[in-house]
PDB file of C-alpha atoms and ligand atoms in Angstrom:
ATOM      1  CA  MET A  25       0.278   0.334   0.106  1.00  0.00           C
ATOM      2  CA  ILE A  26       1.380   3.568  -0.663  1.00  0.00           C
ATOM      3  CA  GLN A  27      -0.477   6.770   0.615  1.00  0.00           C
ATOM      4  CA  ILE A  28       0.279  10.007  -0.608  1.00  0.00           C
ATOM      5  CA  GLN A  29      -0.565  13.455   0.448  1.00  0.00           C
ATOM      6  CA  THR A  30      -1.041  16.532  -2.402  1.00  0.00           C
ATOM      7  CA  HIS A  31      -2.163  20.055  -1.998  1.00  0.00           C
ATOM      8  CA  ASN A  32      -2.549  20.554  -4.945  1.00  0.00           C
ATOM      9  CA  VAL A  33      -3.524  19.439  -8.385  1.00  0.00           C
ATOM     10  CA  THR A  34       0.360  19.614 -10.125  1.00  0.00           C
ATOM     11  CA  GLU A  35       1.227  16.887  -6.764  1.00  0.00           C
ATOM     12  CA  THR A  36      -1.405  14.927  -7.885  1.00  0.00           C
ATOM     13  CA  GLU A  37      -0.741  15.048 -11.853  1.00  0.00           C
ATOM     14  CA  HIS A  38       2.952  13.679 -10.408  1.00  0.00           C
ATOM     15  CA  ALA A  39       1.418  11.479  -8.629  1.00  0.00           C
ATOM     16  CA  GLY A  40       0.196   9.657 -11.679  1.00  0.00           C
ATOM     17  CA  GLY A  41       3.208  10.101 -13.364  1.00  0.00           C
ATOM     18  CA  SER A  42       4.813   8.317 -10.626  1.00  0.00           C
ATOM     19  CA  LEU A  43       2.276   5.408 -11.207  1.00  0.00           C
ATOM     20  CA  ALA A  44       2.910   5.047 -14.934  1.00  0.00           C
ATOM     21  CA  LYS A  45       6.237   4.542 -14.773  1.00  0.00           C
ATOM     22  CA  LYS A  46       5.727   1.326 -12.816  1.00  0.00           C
ATOM     23  CA  LEU A  47       3.369  -0.577 -14.964  1.00  0.00           C
ATOM     24  CA  SER A  48       3.303  -2.494 -18.171  1.00  0.00           C
ATOM     25  CA  PRO A  49       0.472  -2.896 -20.910  1.00  0.00           C
ATOM     26  CA  GLY A  50      -2.599  -5.130 -19.791  1.00  0.00           C
ATOM     27  CA  ALA A  51      -2.682  -3.177 -16.311  1.00  0.00           C
ATOM     28  CA  LEU A  52      -6.226  -1.626 -15.003  1.00  0.00           C
ATOM     29  CA  VAL A  53      -6.125   0.506 -12.733  1.00  0.00           C
ATOM     30  CA  ALA A  54      -9.516   1.042 -10.489  1.00  0.00           C
ATOM     31  CA  PHE A  55     -10.030   4.240  -9.338  1.00  0.00           C
ATOM     32  CA  THR A  56     -12.487   5.323  -6.459  1.00  0.00           C
ATOM     33  CA  GLY A  57     -13.416   9.224  -4.861  1.00  0.00           C
ATOM     34  CA  ASP A  58     -16.398  11.426  -5.138  1.00  0.00           C
ATOM     35  CA  LEU A  59     -16.581  14.549  -8.200  1.00  0.00           C
ATOM     36  CA  GLY A  60     -13.893  16.858  -7.800  1.00  0.00           C
ATOM     37  CA  ALA A  61     -11.614  14.117  -6.379  1.00  0.00           C
ATOM     38  CA  GLY A  62      -8.773  14.718  -8.422  1.00  0.00           C
ATOM     39  CA  LYS A  63      -9.000  10.877 -10.625  1.00  0.00           C
ATOM     40  CA  THR A  64      -9.036  13.008 -13.929  1.00  0.00           C
ATOM     41  CA  ALA A  65      -5.401  15.386 -12.943  1.00  0.00           C
ATOM     42  CA  PHE A  66      -3.843  11.977 -11.817  1.00  0.00           C
ATOM     43  CA  CYS A  67      -4.785   9.918 -14.970  1.00  0.00           C
ATOM     44  CA  ARG A  68      -3.899  13.066 -17.150  1.00  0.00           C
ATOM     45  CA  GLY A  69      -0.188  13.262 -15.292  1.00  0.00           C
ATOM     46  CA  PHE A  70      -0.506   9.035 -15.836  1.00  0.00           C
ATOM     47  CA  LEU A  71      -1.110   9.825 -19.403  1.00  0.00           C
ATOM     48  CA  HIS A  72       1.998  12.944 -19.859  1.00  0.00           C
ATOM     49  CA  ALA A  73       4.249  10.690 -18.097  1.00  0.00           C
ATOM     50  CA  LEU A  74       3.730   7.814 -20.933  1.00  0.00           C
ATOM     51  CA  GLY A  75       4.386  11.009 -23.241  1.00  0.00           C
ATOM     52  CA  TYR A  76       1.433  11.664 -24.800  1.00  0.00           C
ATOM     53  CA  THR A  77       1.292  15.828 -25.243  1.00  0.00           C
ATOM     54  CA  GLY A  78      -2.035  16.678 -25.968  1.00  0.00           C
ATOM     55  CA  ARG A  79      -5.251  17.203 -24.010  1.00  0.00           C
ATOM     56  CA  VAL A  80      -6.656  14.607 -21.683  1.00  0.00           C
ATOM     57  CA  THR A  81     -10.265  15.498 -20.208  1.00  0.00           C
ATOM     58  CA  SER A  82     -12.804  14.076 -18.563  1.00  0.00           C
ATOM     59  CA  PRO A  83     -14.768  10.583 -20.772  1.00  0.00           C
ATOM     60  CA  THR A  84     -18.087  11.820 -18.901  1.00  0.00           C
ATOM     61  CA  PHE A  85     -19.932  11.661 -21.812  1.00  0.00           C
ATOM     62  CA  ALA A  86     -18.139   9.508 -24.198  1.00  0.00           C
ATOM     63  CA  ILE A  87     -17.732   6.798 -21.775  1.00  0.00           C
ATOM     64  CA  VAL A  88     -14.308   6.103 -23.311  1.00  0.00           C
ATOM     65  CA  ASN A  89     -11.072   8.294 -24.626  1.00  0.00           C
ATOM     66  CA  GLU A  90      -8.795   6.345 -25.857  1.00  0.00           C
ATOM     67  CA  TYR A  91      -4.272   7.593 -26.490  1.00  0.00           C
ATOM     68  CA  ASP A  92      -1.823   6.272 -28.042  1.00  0.00           C
ATOM     69  CA  THR A  93       1.315   7.022 -25.949  1.00  0.00           C
ATOM     70  CA  GLU A  94       4.957   5.879 -25.985  1.00  0.00           C
ATOM     71  CA  LEU A  95       4.373   2.556 -24.064  1.00  0.00           C
ATOM     72  CA  CYS A  96       1.502   1.516 -24.985  1.00  0.00           C
ATOM     73  CA  ARG A  97      -2.462   2.262 -25.423  1.00  0.00           C
ATOM     74  CA  VAL A  98      -4.522   3.443 -22.952  1.00  0.00           C
ATOM     75  CA  CYS A  99      -8.070   4.040 -22.160  1.00  0.00           C
ATOM     76  CA  HIS A 100      -9.316   6.037 -20.175  1.00  0.00           C
ATOM     77  CA  PHE A 101     -12.989   4.917 -18.918  1.00  0.00           C
ATOM     78  CA  ASP A 102     -15.639   7.359 -16.708  1.00  0.00           C
ATOM     79  CA  MET A 103     -18.264   4.914 -15.679  1.00  0.00           C
ATOM     80  CA  TYR A 104     -20.301   7.785 -13.291  1.00  0.00           C
ATOM     81  CA  ARG A 105     -22.745   7.250 -16.262  1.00  0.00           C
ATOM     82  CA  ILE A 106     -23.268   3.331 -16.440  1.00  0.00           C
ATOM     83  CA  LEU A 107     -25.225   2.222 -13.471  1.00  0.00           C
ATOM     84  CA  ASP A 108     -24.884  -1.265 -13.841  1.00  0.00           C
ATOM     85  CA  GLU A 109     -22.225  -4.189 -15.724  1.00  0.00           C
ATOM     86  CA  ASP A 110     -25.238  -4.984 -17.832  1.00  0.00           C
ATOM     87  CA  ALA A 111     -24.131  -1.698 -19.587  1.00  0.00           C
ATOM     88  CA  LEU A 112     -20.763  -2.866 -19.826  1.00  0.00           C
ATOM     89  CA  TYR A 113     -21.896  -5.244 -22.607  1.00  0.00           C
ATOM     90  CA  ASP A 114     -22.609  -2.036 -25.093  1.00  0.00           C
ATOM     91  CA  ILE A 115     -19.114  -0.413 -25.051  1.00  0.00           C
ATOM     92  CA  GLY A 116     -17.655  -4.112 -25.697  1.00  0.00           C
ATOM     93  CA  TRP A 117     -15.965  -4.189 -21.973  1.00  0.00           C
ATOM     94  CA  ASP A 118     -14.480  -7.561 -22.599  1.00  0.00           C
ATOM     95  CA  ASP A 119     -11.914  -6.453 -25.973  1.00  0.00           C
ATOM     96  CA  TYR A 120     -10.657  -3.900 -24.013  1.00  0.00           C
ATOM     97  CA  PHE A 121      -8.780  -7.132 -22.594  1.00  0.00           C
ATOM     98  CA  ASP A 122      -6.582  -7.224 -25.072  1.00  0.00           C
ATOM     99  CA  GLY A 123      -3.536  -7.784 -22.814  1.00  0.00           C
ATOM    100  CA  ASP A 124      -1.487  -4.800 -24.927  1.00  0.00           C
ATOM    101  CA  THR A 125      -3.724  -1.915 -23.251  1.00  0.00           C
ATOM    102  CA  ILE A 126      -3.572  -0.024 -20.086  1.00  0.00           C
ATOM    103  CA  LEU A 127      -7.347   0.529 -18.823  1.00  0.00           C
ATOM    104  CA  LEU A 128      -7.504   3.473 -16.190  1.00  0.00           C
ATOM    105  CA  VAL A 129     -11.854   3.169 -14.758  1.00  0.00           C
ATOM    106  CA  GLU A 130     -12.835   6.741 -13.028  1.00  0.00           C
ATOM    107  CA  TRP A 131     -15.934   5.517 -10.943  1.00  0.00           C
ATOM    108  CA  SER A 132     -14.856   1.469 -10.853  1.00  0.00           C
ATOM    109  CA  GLU A 133     -17.213   1.738  -7.395  1.00  0.00           C
ATOM    110  CA  ASN A 134     -20.197   1.720 -10.052  1.00  0.00           C
ATOM    111  CA  VAL A 135     -18.827  -1.370 -12.100  1.00  0.00           C
ATOM    112  CA  THR A 136     -16.839  -3.485  -9.320  1.00  0.00           C
ATOM    113  CA  GLY A 137     -18.367  -6.539  -9.844  1.00  0.00           C
ATOM    114  CA  ALA A 138     -16.941  -6.693 -13.659  1.00  0.00           C
ATOM    115  CA  LEU A 139     -13.267  -5.501 -12.578  1.00  0.00           C
ATOM    116  CA  PRO A 140     -10.797  -8.496 -12.976  1.00  0.00           C
ATOM    117  CA  GLU A 141      -9.304  -9.476  -9.061  1.00  0.00           C
ATOM    118  CA  ASP A 142      -5.934  -8.328 -10.454  1.00  0.00           C
ATOM    119  CA  ARG A 143      -5.947  -5.102 -10.334  1.00  0.00           C
ATOM    120  CA  ILE A 144      -4.202  -1.474  -8.952  1.00  0.00           C
ATOM    121  CA  THR A 145      -6.704   0.154  -7.612  1.00  0.00           C
ATOM    122  CA  VAL A 146      -6.254   4.218  -6.710  1.00  0.00           C
ATOM    123  CA  ASP A 147      -8.578   5.796  -3.684  1.00  0.00           C
ATOM    124  CA  ILE A 148      -8.525   9.727  -3.736  1.00  0.00           C
ATOM    125  CA  ARG A 149      -9.774  11.551  -0.952  1.00  0.00           C
ATOM    126  CA  ARG A 150     -10.015  15.286   0.364  1.00  0.00           C
ATOM    127  CA  GLY A 151      -7.688  16.246   2.838  1.00  0.00           C
ATOM    128  CA  LYS A 152      -8.100  19.005   6.357  1.00  0.00           C
ATOM    129  CA  ALA A 153      -7.566  21.754   3.751  1.00  0.00           C
ATOM    130  CA  GLU A 154      -9.938  22.817   0.709  1.00  0.00           C
ATOM    131  CA  ASP A 155      -7.002  21.560  -1.828  1.00  0.00           C
ATOM    132  CA  ASP A 156      -5.058  18.707   0.345  1.00  0.00           C
ATOM    133  CA  ARG A 157      -6.208  15.339  -1.155  1.00  0.00           C
ATOM    134  CA  VAL A 158      -5.295  11.601  -0.106  1.00  0.00           C
ATOM    135  CA  ILE A 159      -4.488   8.963  -2.806  1.00  0.00           C
ATOM    136  CA  THR A 160      -3.630   5.478  -1.841  1.00  0.00           C
ATOM    137  CA  ILE A 161      -2.437   3.452  -4.476  1.00  0.00           C
ATOM    138  CA  GLU A 162      -3.131  -1.133  -3.241  1.00  0.00           C
ATOM    139  CA  GLY A 163      -2.898  -3.897  -5.962  1.00  0.00           C
ATOM    140  CA  GLY A 164      -0.290  -5.047  -8.429  1.00  0.00           C
ATOM    141  CA  ASN A 165       2.401  -5.943  -6.288  1.00  0.00           C
ATOM    142  CA  LEU A 166       3.450  -2.019  -5.679  1.00  0.00           C
TER     143      LEU A 166
HETATM  144  P1  ADP B 214     -12.469  13.834 -10.792  1.00  0.00           P
HETATM  145  O1  ADP B 214     -11.929  13.071 -12.124  1.00  0.00           O
HETATM  146  O2  ADP B 214     -12.332  13.245  -9.248  1.00  0.00           O
HETATM  147  O3  ADP B 214     -13.646  14.600 -10.258  1.00  0.00           O
HETATM  148  P2  ADP B 214     -10.765  16.421 -11.459  1.00  0.00           P
HETATM  149  O4  ADP B 214      -9.201  15.600 -11.330  1.00  0.00           O
HETATM  150  O5  ADP B 214     -11.572  16.400 -12.326  1.00  0.00           O
HETATM  151  O6  ADP B 214     -11.731  15.333 -10.323  1.00  0.00           O
HETATM  152  O7  ADP B 214     -10.991  17.824 -10.632  1.00  0.00           O
HETATM  153  C1  ADP B 214     -10.381  18.117  -9.832  1.00  0.00           C
HETATM  154  C2  ADP B 214     -10.345  19.336  -9.242  1.00  0.00           C
HETATM  155  O8  ADP B 214     -10.081  19.646  -7.640  1.00  0.00           O
HETATM  156  C3  ADP B 214      -9.711  20.133 -10.378  1.00  0.00           C
HETATM  157  O9  ADP B 214     -10.240  21.026 -10.516  1.00  0.00           O
HETATM  158  C4  ADP B 214      -8.896  20.886  -9.659  1.00  0.00           C
HETATM  159  O10 ADP B 214      -7.926  21.396  -9.628  1.00  0.00           O
HETATM  160  C5  ADP B 214      -8.771  20.541  -8.102  1.00  0.00           C
HETATM  161  N1  ADP B 214      -8.045  20.053  -6.824  1.00  0.00           N
HETATM  162  C6  ADP B 214      -7.887  21.716  -6.078  1.00  0.00           C
HETATM  163  N2  ADP B 214      -6.482  20.067  -5.112  1.00  0.00           N
HETATM  164  C7  ADP B 214      -6.375  18.972  -6.259  1.00  0.00           C
HETATM  165  C8  ADP B 214      -5.010  18.071  -5.801  1.00  0.00           C
HETATM  166  N3  ADP B 214      -4.806  18.276  -4.800  1.00  0.00           N
HETATM  167  N4  ADP B 214      -5.380  17.025  -6.177  1.00  0.00           N
HETATM  168  C9  ADP B 214      -6.119  17.549  -7.552  1.00  0.00           C
HETATM  169  N5  ADP B 214      -7.135  18.134  -7.252  1.00  0.00           N
HETATM  170  C10 ADP B 214      -7.584  19.114  -7.001  1.00  0.00           C
HETATM  171 MG1   MG B 215     -13.042  12.434 -13.516  1.00  0.00          MG
END
């Protein structure tokens, strides 16, 4: 278990970048935490650390955004509007598990039953001050 305290959005992006450097293609990262916790910020840092230079925004309406990085394809999901695992069939969920793709899953609490046992979890909570966050990373022999 790794716990990181951040005090601004840039530090959370850096935490995402550090995790990116430890993972291999095929990994799945399941995020939990409220709206505005910093999940997308963490994913932005993750993608930039893998050499993606463009904009990284929330895939709330698209459900999934795909990025080509120097390491592999990264698919960034937002399950906020996915109310149960059944709805995942509509987006071809199983096809994303090709072993060559890293999956980043925001609002993973909505699809817990569809997540592999072998996953990294990242929980982001607010801390004492307005911009403080506590990031807890578990799984994956980190
Ligand atoms: P989520 O994807 O969890 O809904 P976002 O990453 O989209 O959250 O938004 C986080 C918001 O909180 C941004 O507006 C960001 O500027 C702000 N923020 C303030 N402090 C932090 C911090 N320590 N880490 C991440 N975001 C922060
Ligand atoms: Mg988000």
